[in-house]
Coordinates of C-alpha atoms in Angstrom, one line a residue:
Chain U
X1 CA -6.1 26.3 6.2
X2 CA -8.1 23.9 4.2
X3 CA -8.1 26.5 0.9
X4 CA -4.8 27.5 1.3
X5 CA -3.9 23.7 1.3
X6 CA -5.8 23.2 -2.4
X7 CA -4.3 26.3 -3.3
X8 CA -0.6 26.0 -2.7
X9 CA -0.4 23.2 -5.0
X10 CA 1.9 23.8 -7.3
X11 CA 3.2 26.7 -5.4
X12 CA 6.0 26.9 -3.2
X13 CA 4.6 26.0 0.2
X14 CA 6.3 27.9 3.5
X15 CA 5.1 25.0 5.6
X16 CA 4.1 21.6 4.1
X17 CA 3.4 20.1 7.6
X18 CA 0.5 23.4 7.7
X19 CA -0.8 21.8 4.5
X20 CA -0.9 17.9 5.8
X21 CA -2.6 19.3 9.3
X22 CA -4.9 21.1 6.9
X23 CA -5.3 18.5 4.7
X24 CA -6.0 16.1 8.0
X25 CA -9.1 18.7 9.4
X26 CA -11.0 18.1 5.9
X27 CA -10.7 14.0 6.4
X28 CA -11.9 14.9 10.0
X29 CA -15.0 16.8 8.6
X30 CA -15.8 14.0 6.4
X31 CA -15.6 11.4 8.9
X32 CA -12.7 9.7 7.7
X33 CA -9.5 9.3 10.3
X34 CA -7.7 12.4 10.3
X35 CA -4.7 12.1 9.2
X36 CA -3.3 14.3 5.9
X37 CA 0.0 14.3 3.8
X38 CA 2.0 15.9 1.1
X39 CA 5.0 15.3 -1.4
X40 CA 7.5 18.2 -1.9
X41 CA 10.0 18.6 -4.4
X42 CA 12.2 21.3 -4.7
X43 CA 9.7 23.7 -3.1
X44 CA 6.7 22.6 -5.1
X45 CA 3.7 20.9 -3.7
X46 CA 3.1 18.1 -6.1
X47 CA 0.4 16.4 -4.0
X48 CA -1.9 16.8 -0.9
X49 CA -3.5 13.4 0.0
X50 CA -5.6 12.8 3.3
X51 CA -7.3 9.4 4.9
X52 CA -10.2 8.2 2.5
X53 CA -10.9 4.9 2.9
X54 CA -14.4 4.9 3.7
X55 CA -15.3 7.3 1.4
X56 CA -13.5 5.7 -1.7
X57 CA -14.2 2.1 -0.3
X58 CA -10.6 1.4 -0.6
X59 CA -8.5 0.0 2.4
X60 CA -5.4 1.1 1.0
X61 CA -6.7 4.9 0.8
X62 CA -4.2 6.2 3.5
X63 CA -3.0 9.5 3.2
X64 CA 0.4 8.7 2.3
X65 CA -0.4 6.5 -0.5
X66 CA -2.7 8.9 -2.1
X67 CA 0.1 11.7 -2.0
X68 CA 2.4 9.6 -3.3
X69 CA 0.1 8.1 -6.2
X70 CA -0.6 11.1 -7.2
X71 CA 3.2 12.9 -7.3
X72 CA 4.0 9.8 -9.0
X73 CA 1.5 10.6 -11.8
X74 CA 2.3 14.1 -11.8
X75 CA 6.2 13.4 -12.5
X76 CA 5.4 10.2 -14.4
X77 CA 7.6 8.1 -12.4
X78 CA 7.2 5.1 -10.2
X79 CA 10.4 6.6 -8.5
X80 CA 9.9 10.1 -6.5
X81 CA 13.2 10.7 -6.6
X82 CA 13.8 13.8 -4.3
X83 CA 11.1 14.1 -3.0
X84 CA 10.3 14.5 0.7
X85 CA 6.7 13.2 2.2
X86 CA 5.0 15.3 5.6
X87 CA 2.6 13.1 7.1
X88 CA 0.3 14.1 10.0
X89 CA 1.2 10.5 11.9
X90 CA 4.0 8.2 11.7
X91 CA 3.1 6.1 8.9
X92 CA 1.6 2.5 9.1
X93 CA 3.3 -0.5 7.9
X94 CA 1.9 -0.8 4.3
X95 CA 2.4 3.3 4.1
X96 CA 6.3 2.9 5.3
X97 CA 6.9 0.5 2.6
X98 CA 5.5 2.1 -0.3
X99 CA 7.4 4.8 0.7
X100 CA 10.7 2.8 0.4
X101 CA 9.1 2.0 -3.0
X102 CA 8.7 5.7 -4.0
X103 CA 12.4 6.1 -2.8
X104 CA 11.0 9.1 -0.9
X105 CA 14.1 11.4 0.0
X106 CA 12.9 13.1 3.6
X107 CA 9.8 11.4 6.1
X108 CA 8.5 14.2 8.3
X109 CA 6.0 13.5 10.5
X110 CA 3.9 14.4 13.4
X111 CA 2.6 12.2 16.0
X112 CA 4.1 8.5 17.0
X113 CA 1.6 6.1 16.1
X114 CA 2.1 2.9 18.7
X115 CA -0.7 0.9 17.8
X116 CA -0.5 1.4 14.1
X117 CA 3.0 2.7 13.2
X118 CA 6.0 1.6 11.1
X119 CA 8.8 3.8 12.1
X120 CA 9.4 4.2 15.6
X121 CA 6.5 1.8 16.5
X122 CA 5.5 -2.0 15.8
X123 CA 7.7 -3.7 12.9
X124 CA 9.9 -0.7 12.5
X125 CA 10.2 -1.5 9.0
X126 CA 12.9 1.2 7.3
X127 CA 15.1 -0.6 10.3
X128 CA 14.9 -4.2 8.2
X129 CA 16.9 -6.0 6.3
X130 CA 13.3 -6.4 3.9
X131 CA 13.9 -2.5 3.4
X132 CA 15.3 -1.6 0.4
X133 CA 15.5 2.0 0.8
X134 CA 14.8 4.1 3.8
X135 CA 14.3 8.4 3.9
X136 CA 16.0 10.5 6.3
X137 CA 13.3 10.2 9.1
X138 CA 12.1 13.5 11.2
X139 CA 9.3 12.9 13.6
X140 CA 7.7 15.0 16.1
X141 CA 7.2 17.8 13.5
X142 CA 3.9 19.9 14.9
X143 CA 3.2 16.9 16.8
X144 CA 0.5 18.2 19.1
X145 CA -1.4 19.5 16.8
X146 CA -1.4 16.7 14.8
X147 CA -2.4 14.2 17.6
X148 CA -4.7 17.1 19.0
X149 CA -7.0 16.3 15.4
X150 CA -7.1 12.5 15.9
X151 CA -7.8 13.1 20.1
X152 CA -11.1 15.0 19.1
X153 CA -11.7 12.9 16.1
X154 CA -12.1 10.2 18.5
X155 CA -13.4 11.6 21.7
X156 CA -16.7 13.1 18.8
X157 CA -17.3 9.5 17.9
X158 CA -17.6 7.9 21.9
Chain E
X1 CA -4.2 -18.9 -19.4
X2 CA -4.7 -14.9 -20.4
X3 CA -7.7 -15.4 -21.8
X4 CA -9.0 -17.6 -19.2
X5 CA -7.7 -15.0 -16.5
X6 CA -9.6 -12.6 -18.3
X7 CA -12.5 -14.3 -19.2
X8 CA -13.3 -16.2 -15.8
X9 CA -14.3 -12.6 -14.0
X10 CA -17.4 -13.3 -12.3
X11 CA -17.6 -17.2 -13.3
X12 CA -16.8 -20.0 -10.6
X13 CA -13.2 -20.8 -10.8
X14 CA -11.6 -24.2 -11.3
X15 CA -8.3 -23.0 -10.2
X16 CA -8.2 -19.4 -8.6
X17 CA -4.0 -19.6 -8.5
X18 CA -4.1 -20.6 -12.3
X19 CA -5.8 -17.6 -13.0
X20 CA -3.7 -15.6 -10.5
X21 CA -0.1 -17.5 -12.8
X22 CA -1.9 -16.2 -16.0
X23 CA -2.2 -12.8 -14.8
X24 CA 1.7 -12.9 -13.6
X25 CA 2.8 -13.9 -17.2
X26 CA 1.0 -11.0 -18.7
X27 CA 3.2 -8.6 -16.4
X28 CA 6.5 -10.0 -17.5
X29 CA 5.1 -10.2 -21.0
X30 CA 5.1 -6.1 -20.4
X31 CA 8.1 -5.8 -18.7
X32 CA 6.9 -5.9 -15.5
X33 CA 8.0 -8.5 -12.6
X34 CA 5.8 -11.2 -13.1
X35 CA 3.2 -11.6 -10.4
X36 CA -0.5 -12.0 -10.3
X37 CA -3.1 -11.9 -7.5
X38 CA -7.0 -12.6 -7.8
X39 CA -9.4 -12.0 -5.1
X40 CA -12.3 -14.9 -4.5
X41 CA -15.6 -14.5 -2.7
X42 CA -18.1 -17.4 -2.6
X43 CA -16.4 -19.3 -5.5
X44 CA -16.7 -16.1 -7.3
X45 CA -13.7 -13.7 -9.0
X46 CA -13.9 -10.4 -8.1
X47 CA -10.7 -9.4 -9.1
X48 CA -7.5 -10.2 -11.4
X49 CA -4.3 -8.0 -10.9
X50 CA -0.7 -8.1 -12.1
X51 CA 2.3 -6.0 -11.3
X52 CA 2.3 -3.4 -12.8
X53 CA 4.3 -0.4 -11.2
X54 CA 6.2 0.9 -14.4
X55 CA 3.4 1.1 -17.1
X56 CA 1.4 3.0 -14.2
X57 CA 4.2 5.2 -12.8
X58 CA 2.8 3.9 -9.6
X59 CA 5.2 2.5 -7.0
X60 CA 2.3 1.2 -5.2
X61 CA 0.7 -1.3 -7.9
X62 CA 2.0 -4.8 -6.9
X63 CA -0.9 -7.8 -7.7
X64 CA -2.3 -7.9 -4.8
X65 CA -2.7 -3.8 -4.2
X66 CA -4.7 -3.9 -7.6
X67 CA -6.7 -6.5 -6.8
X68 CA -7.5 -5.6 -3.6
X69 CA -8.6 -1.8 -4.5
X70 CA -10.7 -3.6 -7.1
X71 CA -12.4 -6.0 -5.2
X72 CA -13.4 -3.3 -2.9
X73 CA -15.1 -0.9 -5.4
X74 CA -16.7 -4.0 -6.7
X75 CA -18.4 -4.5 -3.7
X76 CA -18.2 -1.0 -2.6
X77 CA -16.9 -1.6 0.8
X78 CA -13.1 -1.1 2.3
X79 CA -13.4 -4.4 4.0
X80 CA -13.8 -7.7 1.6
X81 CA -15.3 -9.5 4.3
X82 CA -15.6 -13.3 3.5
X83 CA -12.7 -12.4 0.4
X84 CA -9.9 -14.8 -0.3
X85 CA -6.7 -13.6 -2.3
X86 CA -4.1 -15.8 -4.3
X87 CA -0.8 -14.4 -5.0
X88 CA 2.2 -16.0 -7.0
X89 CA 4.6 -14.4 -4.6
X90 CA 4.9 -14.0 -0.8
X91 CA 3.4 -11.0 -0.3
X92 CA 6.2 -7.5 0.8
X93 CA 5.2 -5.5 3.5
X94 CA 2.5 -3.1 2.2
X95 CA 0.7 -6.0 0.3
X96 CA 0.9 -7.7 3.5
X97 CA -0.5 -4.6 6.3
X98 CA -3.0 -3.9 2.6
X99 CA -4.0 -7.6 3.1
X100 CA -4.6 -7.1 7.1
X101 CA -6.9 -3.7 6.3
X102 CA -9.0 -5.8 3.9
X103 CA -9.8 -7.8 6.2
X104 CA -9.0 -10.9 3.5
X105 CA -9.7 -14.1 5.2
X106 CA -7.3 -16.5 3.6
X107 CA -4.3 -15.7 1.8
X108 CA -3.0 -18.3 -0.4
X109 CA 0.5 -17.9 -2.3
X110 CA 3.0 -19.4 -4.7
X111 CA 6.6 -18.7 -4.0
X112 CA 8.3 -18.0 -0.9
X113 CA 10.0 -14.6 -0.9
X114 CA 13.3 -13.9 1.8
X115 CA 14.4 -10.7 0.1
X116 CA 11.4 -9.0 0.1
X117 CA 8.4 -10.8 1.2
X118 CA 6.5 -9.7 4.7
X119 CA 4.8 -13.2 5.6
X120 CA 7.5 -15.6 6.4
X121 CA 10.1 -13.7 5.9
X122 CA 11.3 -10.2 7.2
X123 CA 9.1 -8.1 9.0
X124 CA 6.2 -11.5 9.3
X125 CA 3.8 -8.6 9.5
X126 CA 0.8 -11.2 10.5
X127 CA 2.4 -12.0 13.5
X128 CA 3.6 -8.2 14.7
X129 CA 1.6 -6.6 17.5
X130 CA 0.8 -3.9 15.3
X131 CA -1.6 -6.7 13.1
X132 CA -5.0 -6.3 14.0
X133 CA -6.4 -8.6 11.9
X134 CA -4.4 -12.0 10.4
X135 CA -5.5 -14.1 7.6
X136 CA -5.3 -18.0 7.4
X137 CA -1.9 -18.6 5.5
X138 CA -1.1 -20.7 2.9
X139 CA 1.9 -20.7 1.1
X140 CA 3.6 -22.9 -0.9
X141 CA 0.9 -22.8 -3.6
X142 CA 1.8 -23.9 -6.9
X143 CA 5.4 -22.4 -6.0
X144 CA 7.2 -24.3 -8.7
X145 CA 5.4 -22.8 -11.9
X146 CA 5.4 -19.0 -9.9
X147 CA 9.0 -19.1 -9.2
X148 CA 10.3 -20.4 -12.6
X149 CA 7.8 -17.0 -14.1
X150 CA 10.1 -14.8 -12.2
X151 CA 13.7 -16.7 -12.9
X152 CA 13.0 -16.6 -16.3
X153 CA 12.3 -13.2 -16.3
X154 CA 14.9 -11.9 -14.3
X155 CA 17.5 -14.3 -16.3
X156 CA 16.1 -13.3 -19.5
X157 CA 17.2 -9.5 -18.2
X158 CA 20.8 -10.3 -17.0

């Protein structure tokens, strides 16, 4: 999973969510939260991101943000114009608002975050009157696999 | 001001929100909304950051975001433990749950912000159960001279 998720960039992928969860697993192995993403447009992979804060001593290293930095540079565009985001876990609060920045077209995501999420959880941000844009929002997408990473993520480190 | 923004990295700073209304100018001097953020730790700068989303196809580069990832790899930790940030504008909502990860201890800014900011207006991240770590807040800072940056610019663009 983790090579094919390097190696379908670019390619058309036949199940982003497959690539984030894979992309979630290598942030595991490195010791970082496991939690991976990626930005699709029109079948192309433009970017796999996962959690890196640690490593890259940068609290704003979410998965999320580093997909969408990335497709941004990749179309050379502040605006990811329809493009759709698959993220492991709902998103946090700074990662929901950058992707109303991005004007991201689709959210899919995994696992309900309640402590830390944006979405359905805590400030439900694409909800205010703050937002600006919001996506079409799917959650629940391979959920149990997704919160099955961040359980033994957790449960490894008591 | 530029120059002195520039040049007062790593010195002890007279005025940290001076420097932070320098670095605001030179955004809307390149088009881009006019808002600067520096990040102080022990009467030291560690960082200087404008807006700058446009010239970096980067929806995510407000201010504070730049000076924030900076800081960090300056002193190559996620968390600026001790770190103070001035910002012209009220932080939005990722600058503000970016601001809560850093672990910034007091946040001082210029302008208030009801359309889009995240502090005292919409989402007040800082006070949502989903904040697990709050600045001290200070706002009001010098609001007069970081208001009239962005009216001019945005009049000047009408």
């Amino acid at each position: 999973m983790a090579e094919r998720g390097l190696d379908s960039v670019g390619h058309t992928p036949t199940d982003p969510m497959a690539l984030a969860i894979g992309a979630a697993g290598r942030a595991g192995a490195l010791g970082e939260v496991p939690v991976g993403a990626v930005v699709v447009r029109a079948g192309r992979i433009l970017a796999v991101g996962h959690n890196r804060p640690r490593a890259a001593h940068d609290p704003t290293a979410h998965a999320e943000m580093i997909a969408i930095r990335e497709a941004a540079a990749v179309i050379g565009d502040e605006r990811l114009t329809g493009c759709d985001l698959y993220v492991t876990l709902e998103p946090c609060t700074m990662c929901a608002a950058a992707i109303s920045f991005a004007r991201i077209r689709r959210l899919y995501y995994g696992a309900a975050d309640p402590k830390g999420g944006a979405v359905e959880s805590g400030v439900r941000f694409f909800q205010a009157p703050t937002c600006h844009h919001a996506p079409e929002i799917y959650g629940g997408i391979r959920e149990r696999e997704a919160a099955e990473l961040l359980r033994s993520f957790f449960a490894e480190r008591r």
